[in-house]
Each structure stands twice: as C-alpha cells, then as structure tokens.
Amino acid sequence: MKNNPRVDIYLDKIVNNTKEIIKKCAKKEIEVIGITKGCSADVRVAKAMIKGGIKTLGDSRIENIKKLKESGIKSKMMLIRIPMPSEIKQLIEYVDISINSELSTLKIISNLAQKTGIEHEIILMIDMGDLREGIMPEETVNTVRKIKQLPHIKLMGIGANFCCVSGVMPTMENLGKLVMLAKEIEEKEKIHIEIISGGSTSVLKLIEDDKIPQNINQLRIGVGILLGQDDVRLRNLKGTYQDTFILTAEIVELKLKPSLPIGTIGRDAFGQIPVFKDLGLRKRAILAIGKQDIHLNSLIPLKKGIEIIAASSDHLLVDVTDFNGNIKIGDEIKFKLNYPALLAATTSKYVKRYYHREEKK
Ligand SMILES: *Cc1c(COP(=O)(O)O)cnc(C)c1O
C-alpha cells in the first residue's frame, strides 16, 4: 500500500508534453528552457524534460539548481529569479546563466567571478509592463553600456516576463518592442545579442496564432510542460496531458452533518470569516491533508460528485453526498492539480511522491 498523502507523477506524460512544446517552438526557431520550479525541481521530472529534448533547465532557487546538478544532470542551468546579493558565491558555483536587472548585483557577480576565472552569463531583464522584474525599457542602452564594463559578466541577451504579478499579456507589440531594443543595443553598443527570451507559457499562444515577432528565440516554459496548461488563458495545450501529477488523500472521518455550522461564526484558522449555504444534511469526508500541502482553489476532484468544502492546516473537507458509489474510512480521493496546488504539494515535505512509467535507461 502506498503512503498518503501522495502525488503520483506520470513521467512519460511529461516527456510527451515536453516534446509537443519543443515541436511547436521549433517551427519558429525558438529554444525551450524547461522550468522546474513548479515541482520543486523534482529530479526525475527534470530528467523527463531532458528526455523530451530540453537542453537548458531553469529554476528560481539556487538550492534547486544545486540539487539538480548534484543528481548528476549535466544540462545547462538557468536561474530565473534575480539573484540575491548574499547568494552570489553559490550562483557562480552552480548556475550557468542567470537573469538580472540590478547593476550593483552584477558588480558583485563580476568581482566574485573574477576570483574563479569564469565569465558569468546573464540575460538582462527588461520590464515590458508587467512590473515585476526588469529595468525600464528606456534604460536599456545605458545599462548595457555599464554591463560591458564588467569584465566577468557575459551579456548573452535580453528577456521579458509577462502574466506574473500584473497579468499583462504578451503581444506582438510588446514582444516586438523587446526585439527592437535588442536591435538598438546591437547598433549602438556594437555587441551581438544572442538570446531574446520572450517569456513563459503564456507566449505559446502567439506562436499558435502566428503572432510572434521573428527574432524571439527563447521561451522559458514551466506550467505548459508540467501540466499541459496555458493557465493564464485557462486552456489546455493541444497534444499535451493535464493528468501528469495526481494528488491522493485519505479519508479519516466520514459523517452526515448539517451544512450550516452550529453556533456563532467568528474567524476561521486563517483569519477569514467563512460563509456557508444551507443545503440540509450532507455526507462530509475529512481528508488527511491541509493548507500546508495544497492550494484549495486549484484542486480538481477526479471523480464526479465530490466537492471541496473548506480546509484548515491539516484537514480538507469534501462533500461526498452526490458521489455515486461506495465510500468508507481509509478510501482514497484523487485530484488533478492546477499550478498553485502543484507548487504546494511538491513543496510540502508531508506529501510523498510516486513515479510511474519511467523508462529504464
Ligand atoms: C516561473 C517563470 C517562468 C515559467 O513560467 P510558466 O508560466 O510556468 O511557463 C518563466 N520565466 C520566469 C522569470 C519565471 O519566473
């Protein structure tokens, strides 16, 4: 018997998703960076991405990149969060290429890289409107001029990010502007901009619609590979699987209870004031998993007739009244995961992982 709660990971489906996305991007000569942060850089998932054709892996945490390298993976590794000044030593040791936007940090990188005799590769991030990371576009040439003076920094290209904190969508226009900036750098600063990194999964739609500027030659894809979803458009990607990670939790209590709480309503364990509808007596199950391990709104029960009611740190309540079948204590309830739930479930040390159909090498 397997231990619960758990995530079952279908590696062959991840290989398939990787191949599909690489195929789509190859038509426009775009390289895909396989982003592993959504599954806490699970080593076997990273290997599945490599098997699907990924050459460079990316993650937001150096610990994850370190883990991947120490597992024996030889791929190039990209850090996709602006590095902390306090982690530059590890950055140089484990990361092959990083995204950056702060000159003061780049100076530290250059200084420390000098000691090891290497040149650290970077992608300069430009803020195209989502207002997360990046220098403002009008600062580009000026910043590049200063980066050129840092002897141990190798400016490989520029990049942008969309749909992250403000929900700004990538378009022909804002990506076109990024391409124009690359041209401007090349003309004014006389250096070759090898990489134009256009964003994440949300950009795939532009490829499908043939609305991607020609010179975009790199995308950093996480959720598209991991879950086969373009999550900002709430659509599934053609040719991909969504049931790549399945969460299972076990029933520890099963009782008929009224749907309206009894007593005066104050705040719940997370400071919210909950509201409930009176649906009469309902059959409720408690699953032994909670907010430490999941994200409530991004769990999708696999079977019909199971509805999520609420969760506290260690308990997930589901309504099973409409479930057509036998159900008892110790039974397992399975869920598909959307991105926030995948992130939580693979970060939680309480959720075990089981791997399926990995081909032996
Ligand atoms: C998370 C992230 C990605 C990947 O985004 P997905 O939507 O999962 O494809 C790409 N680039 C950066 C900088 C990120 O932080």
Short mmCIF file of C-alpha atoms and ligand atoms in Angstrom, two decimals:
data_model
loop_
_atom_site.label_atom_id
_atom_site.label_comp_id
_atom_site.label_asym_id
_atom_site.label_seq_id
_atom_site.Cartn_x
_atom_site.Cartn_y
_atom_site.Cartn_z
CA MET A 1 0.00 0.00 0.00
CA LYS A 2 1.19 3.47 -0.81
CA ASN A 3 1.69 6.15 1.82
CA ASN A 4 -0.70 9.11 1.88
CA PRO A 5 -0.98 11.90 1.10
CA ARG A 6 0.92 11.43 -2.11
CA VAL A 7 1.47 12.72 -5.59
CA ASP A 8 1.68 10.22 -8.41
CA ILE A 9 3.85 11.58 -11.18
CA TYR A 10 3.43 10.31 -14.74
CA LEU A 11 6.85 10.84 -16.25
CA ASP A 12 6.03 9.59 -19.73
CA LYS A 13 3.31 12.24 -19.98
CA ILE A 14 5.81 14.91 -19.02
CA VAL A 15 8.18 13.62 -21.71
CA ASN A 16 5.30 13.85 -24.17
CA ASN A 17 4.36 17.40 -23.10
CA THR A 18 7.97 18.49 -23.44
CA LYS A 19 8.24 17.07 -26.96
CA GLU A 20 4.99 18.72 -28.04
CA ILE A 21 6.04 22.14 -26.83
CA ILE A 22 9.53 21.85 -28.27
CA LYS A 23 7.99 20.86 -31.62
CA LYS A 24 5.70 23.89 -31.55
CA CYS A 25 8.55 26.25 -30.71
CA ALA A 26 10.99 24.70 -33.19
CA LYS A 27 8.77 25.88 -36.04
CA LYS A 28 9.72 29.42 -35.08
CA GLU A 29 13.31 28.51 -34.18
CA ILE A 30 12.65 29.11 -30.52
CA GLU A 31 14.58 27.21 -27.88
CA VAL A 32 12.63 25.97 -24.85
CA ILE A 33 14.10 26.29 -21.37
CA GLY A 34 12.46 23.70 -19.10
CA ILE A 35 11.38 25.41 -15.90
CA THR A 36 11.28 23.10 -12.88
CA LYS A 37 10.20 25.46 -10.08
CA GLY A 38 6.56 24.35 -10.27
CA CYS A 39 7.51 20.92 -8.93
CA SER A 40 10.34 22.00 -6.58
CA ALA A 41 12.83 20.82 -9.20
CA ASP A 42 11.91 17.17 -8.84
CA VAL A 43 14.95 15.37 -10.25
CA ARG A 44 13.01 12.73 -12.15
CA VAL A 45 10.70 15.32 -13.66
CA ALA A 46 13.76 17.31 -14.75
CA LYS A 47 15.17 14.15 -16.33
CA ALA A 48 11.85 13.61 -18.12
CA MET A 49 12.15 17.12 -19.55
CA ILE A 50 15.66 16.32 -20.75
CA LYS A 51 14.43 13.11 -22.29
CA GLY A 52 11.81 15.17 -24.11
CA GLY A 53 14.56 17.29 -25.62
CA ILE A 54 15.29 20.09 -23.14
CA LYS A 55 18.91 21.29 -23.17
CA THR A 56 18.74 24.00 -20.51
CA LEU A 57 16.82 23.74 -17.24
CA GLY A 58 15.68 26.77 -15.29
CA ASP A 59 14.62 27.27 -11.71
CA SER A 60 14.01 30.19 -9.40
CA ARG A 61 16.05 28.82 -6.48
CA ILE A 62 19.74 28.06 -6.38
CA GLU A 63 19.09 25.21 -3.89
CA ASN A 64 17.02 23.52 -6.59
CA ILE A 65 19.67 24.03 -9.22
CA LYS A 66 22.30 22.68 -6.83
CA LYS A 67 20.14 19.61 -6.22
CA LEU A 68 19.71 19.00 -9.95
CA LYS A 69 23.43 19.31 -10.57
CA GLU A 70 24.31 17.06 -7.68
CA SER A 71 21.92 14.45 -9.04
CA GLY A 72 24.25 14.14 -12.00
CA ILE A 73 22.28 16.16 -14.54
CA LYS A 74 24.72 17.78 -16.92
CA SER A 75 22.37 20.25 -18.62
CA LYS A 76 22.98 23.95 -18.58
CA MET A 77 21.18 25.60 -15.62
CA MET A 78 19.47 28.98 -15.64
CA LEU A 79 18.47 30.90 -12.52
CA ILE A 80 15.18 32.63 -13.33
CA ARG A 81 14.89 34.78 -10.24
CA ILE A 82 17.08 37.85 -9.86
CA PRO A 83 19.89 36.62 -7.58
CA MET A 84 20.23 37.86 -4.01
CA PRO A 85 23.49 39.70 -3.39
CA SER A 86 24.04 37.29 -0.49
CA GLU A 87 23.97 34.19 -2.73
CA ILE A 88 26.42 35.18 -5.44
CA LYS A 89 29.03 32.66 -4.32
CA GLN A 90 26.53 29.82 -4.85
CA LEU A 91 25.32 31.48 -8.04
CA ILE A 92 28.77 31.28 -9.56
CA GLU A 93 29.32 27.77 -8.35
CA TYR A 94 26.07 26.21 -9.56
CA VAL A 95 24.39 28.44 -12.11
CA ASP A 96 25.47 28.74 -15.74
CA ILE A 97 23.26 31.64 -16.74
CA SER A 98 21.06 33.96 -14.68
CA ILE A 99 18.52 36.69 -15.26
CA ASN A 100 19.45 40.08 -13.80
CA SER A 101 18.28 43.65 -13.51
CA GLU A 102 20.50 45.31 -10.90
CA LEU A 103 23.89 46.77 -11.72
CA SER A 104 25.03 46.63 -8.12
CA THR A 105 24.41 42.89 -8.05
CA LEU A 106 26.12 42.44 -11.40
CA LYS A 107 29.18 44.16 -9.98
CA ILE A 108 29.30 41.66 -7.13
CA ILE A 109 28.92 38.81 -9.61
CA SER A 110 31.72 40.17 -11.78
CA ASN A 111 34.02 40.59 -8.81
CA LEU A 112 33.42 37.11 -7.45
CA ALA A 113 33.54 35.53 -10.91
CA GLN A 114 36.96 37.08 -11.38
CA LYS A 115 38.28 35.03 -8.47
CA THR A 116 37.22 31.80 -10.13
CA GLY A 117 38.34 32.96 -13.53
CA ILE A 118 34.99 32.42 -15.22
CA GLU A 119 32.63 34.69 -17.09
CA HIS A 120 29.10 34.51 -15.72
CA GLU A 121 26.43 34.57 -18.41
CA ILE A 122 23.40 36.76 -17.91
CA ILE A 123 20.16 37.77 -19.51
CA LEU A 124 19.23 41.37 -18.82
CA MET A 125 15.56 41.56 -17.94
CA ILE A 126 13.51 44.42 -19.32
CA ASP A 127 10.17 45.32 -17.81
CA MET A 128 7.69 45.34 -20.67
CA GLY A 129 4.79 46.34 -18.44
CA ASP A 130 4.04 43.50 -16.02
CA LEU A 131 6.00 45.43 -13.38
CA ARG A 132 7.79 42.52 -11.81
CA GLU A 133 11.48 42.25 -12.67
CA GLY A 134 13.45 44.25 -15.20
CA ILE A 135 14.92 47.60 -15.98
CA MET A 136 12.60 50.09 -17.66
CA PRO A 137 12.94 49.92 -21.48
CA GLU A 138 14.36 53.45 -21.81
CA GLU A 139 17.27 52.47 -19.55
CA THR A 140 18.35 49.62 -21.79
CA VAL A 141 21.23 51.02 -23.82
CA ASN A 142 22.62 52.92 -20.87
CA THR A 143 22.55 49.82 -18.69
CA VAL A 144 24.16 47.66 -21.37
CA ARG A 145 26.96 50.20 -21.67
CA LYS A 146 27.66 49.78 -17.96
CA ILE A 147 27.41 46.00 -18.09
CA LYS A 148 30.01 45.97 -20.87
CA GLN A 149 32.47 47.43 -18.40
CA LEU A 150 32.12 44.46 -16.06
CA PRO A 151 34.87 42.10 -17.19
CA HIS A 152 33.44 38.85 -15.86
CA ILE A 153 29.85 39.30 -16.97
CA LYS A 154 28.87 37.97 -20.35
CA LEU A 155 25.69 39.57 -21.62
CA MET A 156 24.01 36.79 -23.60
CA GLY A 157 20.77 38.53 -24.27
CA ILE A 158 17.69 40.30 -23.04
CA GLY A 159 14.44 38.97 -21.74
CA ALA A 160 10.99 39.85 -20.53
CA ASN A 161 8.31 38.34 -18.40
CA PHE A 162 4.53 38.59 -18.62
CA CYS A 163 1.43 37.48 -16.73
CA CYS A 164 3.22 37.25 -13.43
CA VAL A 165 2.13 39.88 -10.99
CA SER A 166 0.04 42.32 -13.03
CA GLY A 167 -1.38 39.89 -15.55
CA VAL A 168 -0.04 41.87 -18.53
CA MET A 169 -0.30 39.60 -21.58
CA PRO A 170 2.46 39.14 -24.15
CA THR A 171 1.54 40.59 -27.55
CA MET A 172 3.07 41.14 -30.96
CA GLU A 173 3.52 44.77 -29.86
CA ASN A 174 5.31 44.40 -26.52
CA LEU A 175 7.44 41.49 -27.75
CA GLY A 176 8.15 43.46 -30.92
CA LYS A 177 9.38 46.27 -28.71
CA LEU A 178 11.73 43.84 -26.96
CA VAL A 179 13.14 42.78 -30.33
CA MET A 180 13.60 46.44 -31.28
CA LEU A 181 15.52 47.02 -28.08
CA ALA A 182 17.87 44.16 -28.97
CA LYS A 183 18.48 45.78 -32.37
CA GLU A 184 19.10 49.12 -30.73
CA ILE A 185 21.68 47.58 -28.38
CA GLU A 186 23.43 45.88 -31.29
CA GLU A 187 23.59 49.08 -33.29
CA LYS A 188 24.58 51.46 -30.52
CA GLU A 189 26.81 49.20 -28.44
CA LYS A 190 28.20 47.01 -31.21
CA ILE A 191 27.61 43.72 -29.40
CA HIS A 192 25.72 40.67 -30.54
CA ILE A 193 22.53 39.88 -28.65
CA GLU A 194 22.35 36.14 -28.97
CA ILE A 195 19.25 35.46 -26.89
CA ILE A 196 15.90 37.22 -26.87
CA SER A 197 13.97 35.44 -24.15
CA GLY A 198 10.33 36.28 -24.75
CA GLY A 199 8.60 34.95 -21.66
CA SER A 200 6.81 31.87 -20.39
CA THR A 201 3.98 29.51 -21.27
CA SER A 202 1.66 32.46 -21.92
CA VAL A 203 3.65 33.23 -25.09
CA LEU A 204 2.86 29.87 -26.73
CA LYS A 205 -0.50 31.23 -27.90
CA LEU A 206 1.31 33.81 -30.02
CA ILE A 207 3.20 31.01 -31.76
CA GLU A 208 -0.05 29.15 -32.43
CA ASP A 209 -1.63 32.30 -33.84
CA ASP A 210 1.49 33.12 -35.84
CA LYS A 211 1.77 36.41 -33.99
CA ILE A 212 5.25 36.10 -32.54
CA PRO A 213 7.95 38.52 -33.65
CA GLN A 214 10.61 36.74 -35.68
CA ASN A 215 13.64 37.27 -33.52
CA ILE A 216 12.29 35.92 -30.27
CA ASN A 217 14.43 32.79 -29.93
CA GLN A 218 13.90 31.55 -26.40
CA LEU A 219 10.93 30.81 -24.12
CA ARG A 220 11.03 29.64 -20.52
CA ILE A 221 8.28 27.06 -20.13
CA GLY A 222 7.11 25.63 -16.82
CA VAL A 223 3.39 25.02 -16.44
CA GLY A 224 2.97 24.18 -20.12
CA ILE A 225 5.27 21.20 -19.75
CA LEU A 226 4.29 20.20 -16.22
CA LEU A 227 0.51 20.46 -16.57
CA GLY A 228 -0.17 20.93 -20.28
CA GLN A 229 -1.92 24.18 -19.46
CA ASP A 230 -1.78 27.77 -20.55
CA ASP A 231 -3.01 28.75 -17.12
CA VAL A 232 -3.43 32.45 -17.73
CA ARG A 233 -5.91 31.71 -20.53
CA LEU A 234 -7.44 28.73 -18.70
CA ARG A 235 -6.89 26.46 -21.69
CA ASN A 236 -5.18 23.16 -22.26
CA LEU A 237 -2.36 22.97 -24.78
CA LYS A 238 -3.04 20.81 -27.81
CA GLY A 239 -1.33 17.44 -27.76
CA THR A 240 -0.45 17.57 -24.06
CA TYR A 241 -1.61 15.74 -20.95
CA GLN A 242 -3.01 17.50 -17.88
CA ASP A 243 -3.08 14.42 -15.63
CA THR A 244 0.66 14.44 -15.11
CA PHE A 245 0.53 14.89 -11.32
CA ILE A 246 -2.31 13.28 -9.36
CA LEU A 247 -2.77 14.03 -5.68
CA THR A 248 -4.25 11.39 -3.39
CA ALA A 249 -5.53 11.96 0.12
CA GLU A 250 -7.15 9.54 2.53
CA ILE A 251 -10.49 9.73 4.31
CA VAL A 252 -10.19 9.81 8.12
CA GLU A 253 -13.74 10.81 9.00
CA LEU A 254 -17.00 10.30 7.15
CA LYS A 255 -20.24 11.59 8.65
CA LEU A 256 -23.61 13.07 7.92
CA LYS A 257 -23.57 16.64 9.17
CA PRO A 258 -25.62 19.77 8.62
CA SER A 259 -24.17 22.10 6.00
CA LEU A 260 -24.72 25.12 8.23
CA PRO A 261 -22.34 25.43 11.17
CA ILE A 262 -23.93 25.41 14.62
CA GLY A 263 -23.13 28.45 16.75
CA THR A 264 -21.90 31.98 16.22
CA ILE A 265 -19.48 32.43 13.32
CA GLY A 266 -16.16 34.06 14.12
CA ARG A 267 -12.97 33.77 12.13
CA ASP A 268 -11.54 30.51 10.83
CA ALA A 269 -7.97 29.32 11.46
CA PHE A 270 -6.70 31.58 8.69
CA GLY A 271 -8.43 34.80 9.75
CA GLN A 272 -11.31 34.59 7.27
CA ILE A 273 -14.99 34.78 8.07
CA PRO A 274 -16.49 31.79 6.27
CA VAL A 275 -19.91 31.78 4.65
CA PHE A 276 -21.93 28.60 4.15
CA LYS A 277 -25.15 27.79 2.31
CA ASP A 278 -27.82 25.67 3.98
CA LEU A 279 -28.07 22.51 1.90
CA GLY A 280 -29.51 20.41 4.69
CA LEU A 281 -27.79 17.27 5.94
CA ARG A 282 -24.74 16.36 3.84
CA LYS A 283 -22.27 13.49 3.84
CA ARG A 284 -18.91 15.01 4.65
CA ALA A 285 -15.48 13.44 4.47
CA ILE A 286 -12.36 14.69 6.18
CA LEU A 287 -9.19 14.03 4.18
CA ALA A 288 -5.84 13.97 5.94
CA ILE A 289 -4.22 16.80 4.01
CA GLY A 290 -4.43 20.53 4.56
CA LYS A 291 -3.39 24.03 3.66
CA GLN A 292 0.23 23.16 4.37
CA ASP A 293 0.16 20.79 1.41
CA ILE A 294 -2.38 22.14 -1.04
CA HIS A 295 -3.94 25.19 -2.56
CA LEU A 296 -7.67 24.89 -2.09
CA ASN A 297 -8.95 26.52 -5.27
CA SER A 298 -6.66 24.63 -7.59
CA LEU A 299 -7.60 21.07 -6.73
CA ILE A 300 -9.94 19.30 -9.09
CA PRO A 301 -11.55 16.07 -7.79
CA LEU A 302 -11.12 13.31 -10.40
CA LYS A 303 -14.47 11.70 -9.68
CA LYS A 304 -17.91 13.24 -10.10
CA GLY A 305 -19.97 14.04 -7.04
CA ILE A 306 -17.09 15.15 -4.85
CA GLU A 307 -16.95 18.79 -3.89
CA ILE A 308 -14.42 20.67 -1.85
CA ILE A 309 -15.94 22.50 1.12
CA ALA A 310 -13.04 24.00 3.06
CA ALA A 311 -9.65 23.29 4.54
CA SER A 312 -7.62 24.07 7.62
CA SER A 313 -3.90 23.47 8.01
CA ASP A 314 -4.22 19.68 8.17
CA HIS A 315 -7.79 18.83 7.18
CA LEU A 316 -9.55 19.01 3.85
CA LEU A 317 -13.33 18.76 3.97
CA VAL A 318 -15.17 17.39 0.99
CA ASP A 319 -18.86 16.88 0.36
CA VAL A 320 -19.41 13.37 -1.00
CA THR A 321 -23.22 13.28 -0.84
CA ASP A 322 -23.56 13.21 -4.62
CA PHE A 323 -20.82 10.66 -5.14
CA ASN A 324 -22.25 7.62 -6.84
CA GLY A 325 -20.61 4.65 -5.21
CA ASN A 326 -19.37 3.16 -2.01
CA ILE A 327 -17.17 5.24 0.17
CA LYS A 328 -15.64 4.41 3.55
CA ILE A 329 -12.94 5.39 6.02
CA GLY A 330 -9.48 4.79 4.57
CA ASP A 331 -10.62 5.29 0.97
CA GLU A 332 -8.52 7.47 -1.26
CA ILE A 333 -9.77 10.58 -3.02
CA LYS A 334 -7.80 11.76 -6.04
CA PHE A 335 -7.35 15.21 -7.50
CA LYS A 336 -5.86 16.81 -10.56
CA LEU A 337 -3.75 19.83 -9.74
CA ASN A 338 -3.53 23.29 -11.13
CA TYR A 339 -0.30 25.21 -10.79
CA PRO A 340 -0.70 26.62 -7.22
CA ALA A 341 -1.66 23.20 -5.88
CA LEU A 342 1.22 21.51 -7.70
CA LEU A 343 3.60 24.06 -6.23
CA ALA A 344 2.24 23.48 -2.72
CA ALA A 345 2.04 19.69 -2.94
CA THR A 346 5.60 19.30 -4.22
CA THR A 347 6.94 21.79 -1.68
CA SER A 348 5.30 20.09 1.29
CA LYS A 349 7.54 17.53 2.91
CA TYR A 350 4.44 15.67 4.09
CA VAL A 351 3.36 14.72 0.57
CA LYS A 352 5.11 11.60 -0.73
CA ARG A 353 5.93 11.11 -4.39
CA TYR A 354 5.49 8.02 -6.56
CA TYR A 355 6.79 7.83 -10.10
CA HIS A 356 5.19 5.99 -12.99
CA ARG A 357 6.31 4.53 -16.26
CA GLU A 358 9.78 5.88 -16.24
CA GLU A 359 11.65 4.14 -19.00
CA LYS A 360 14.77 2.38 -17.81
CA LYS A 361 17.97 3.69 -19.29
C1 LIG B 1 8.06 30.97 -13.46
C2 LIG B 1 8.78 31.66 -14.54
C3 LIG B 1 8.73 31.16 -15.85
C4 LIG B 1 7.86 29.99 -16.25
O1 LIG B 1 6.51 30.34 -16.24
P1 LIG B 1 5.37 29.32 -16.68
O2 LIG B 1 4.14 30.13 -16.70
O3 LIG B 1 5.35 28.24 -15.65
O4 LIG B 1 5.73 28.79 -18.03
C5 LIG B 1 9.48 31.81 -16.80
N1 LIG B 1 10.25 32.87 -16.50
C6 LIG B 1 10.33 33.36 -15.27
C7 LIG B 1 11.21 34.54 -14.99
C8 LIG B 1 9.59 32.79 -14.24
O5 LIG B 1 9.67 33.29 -13.01
#
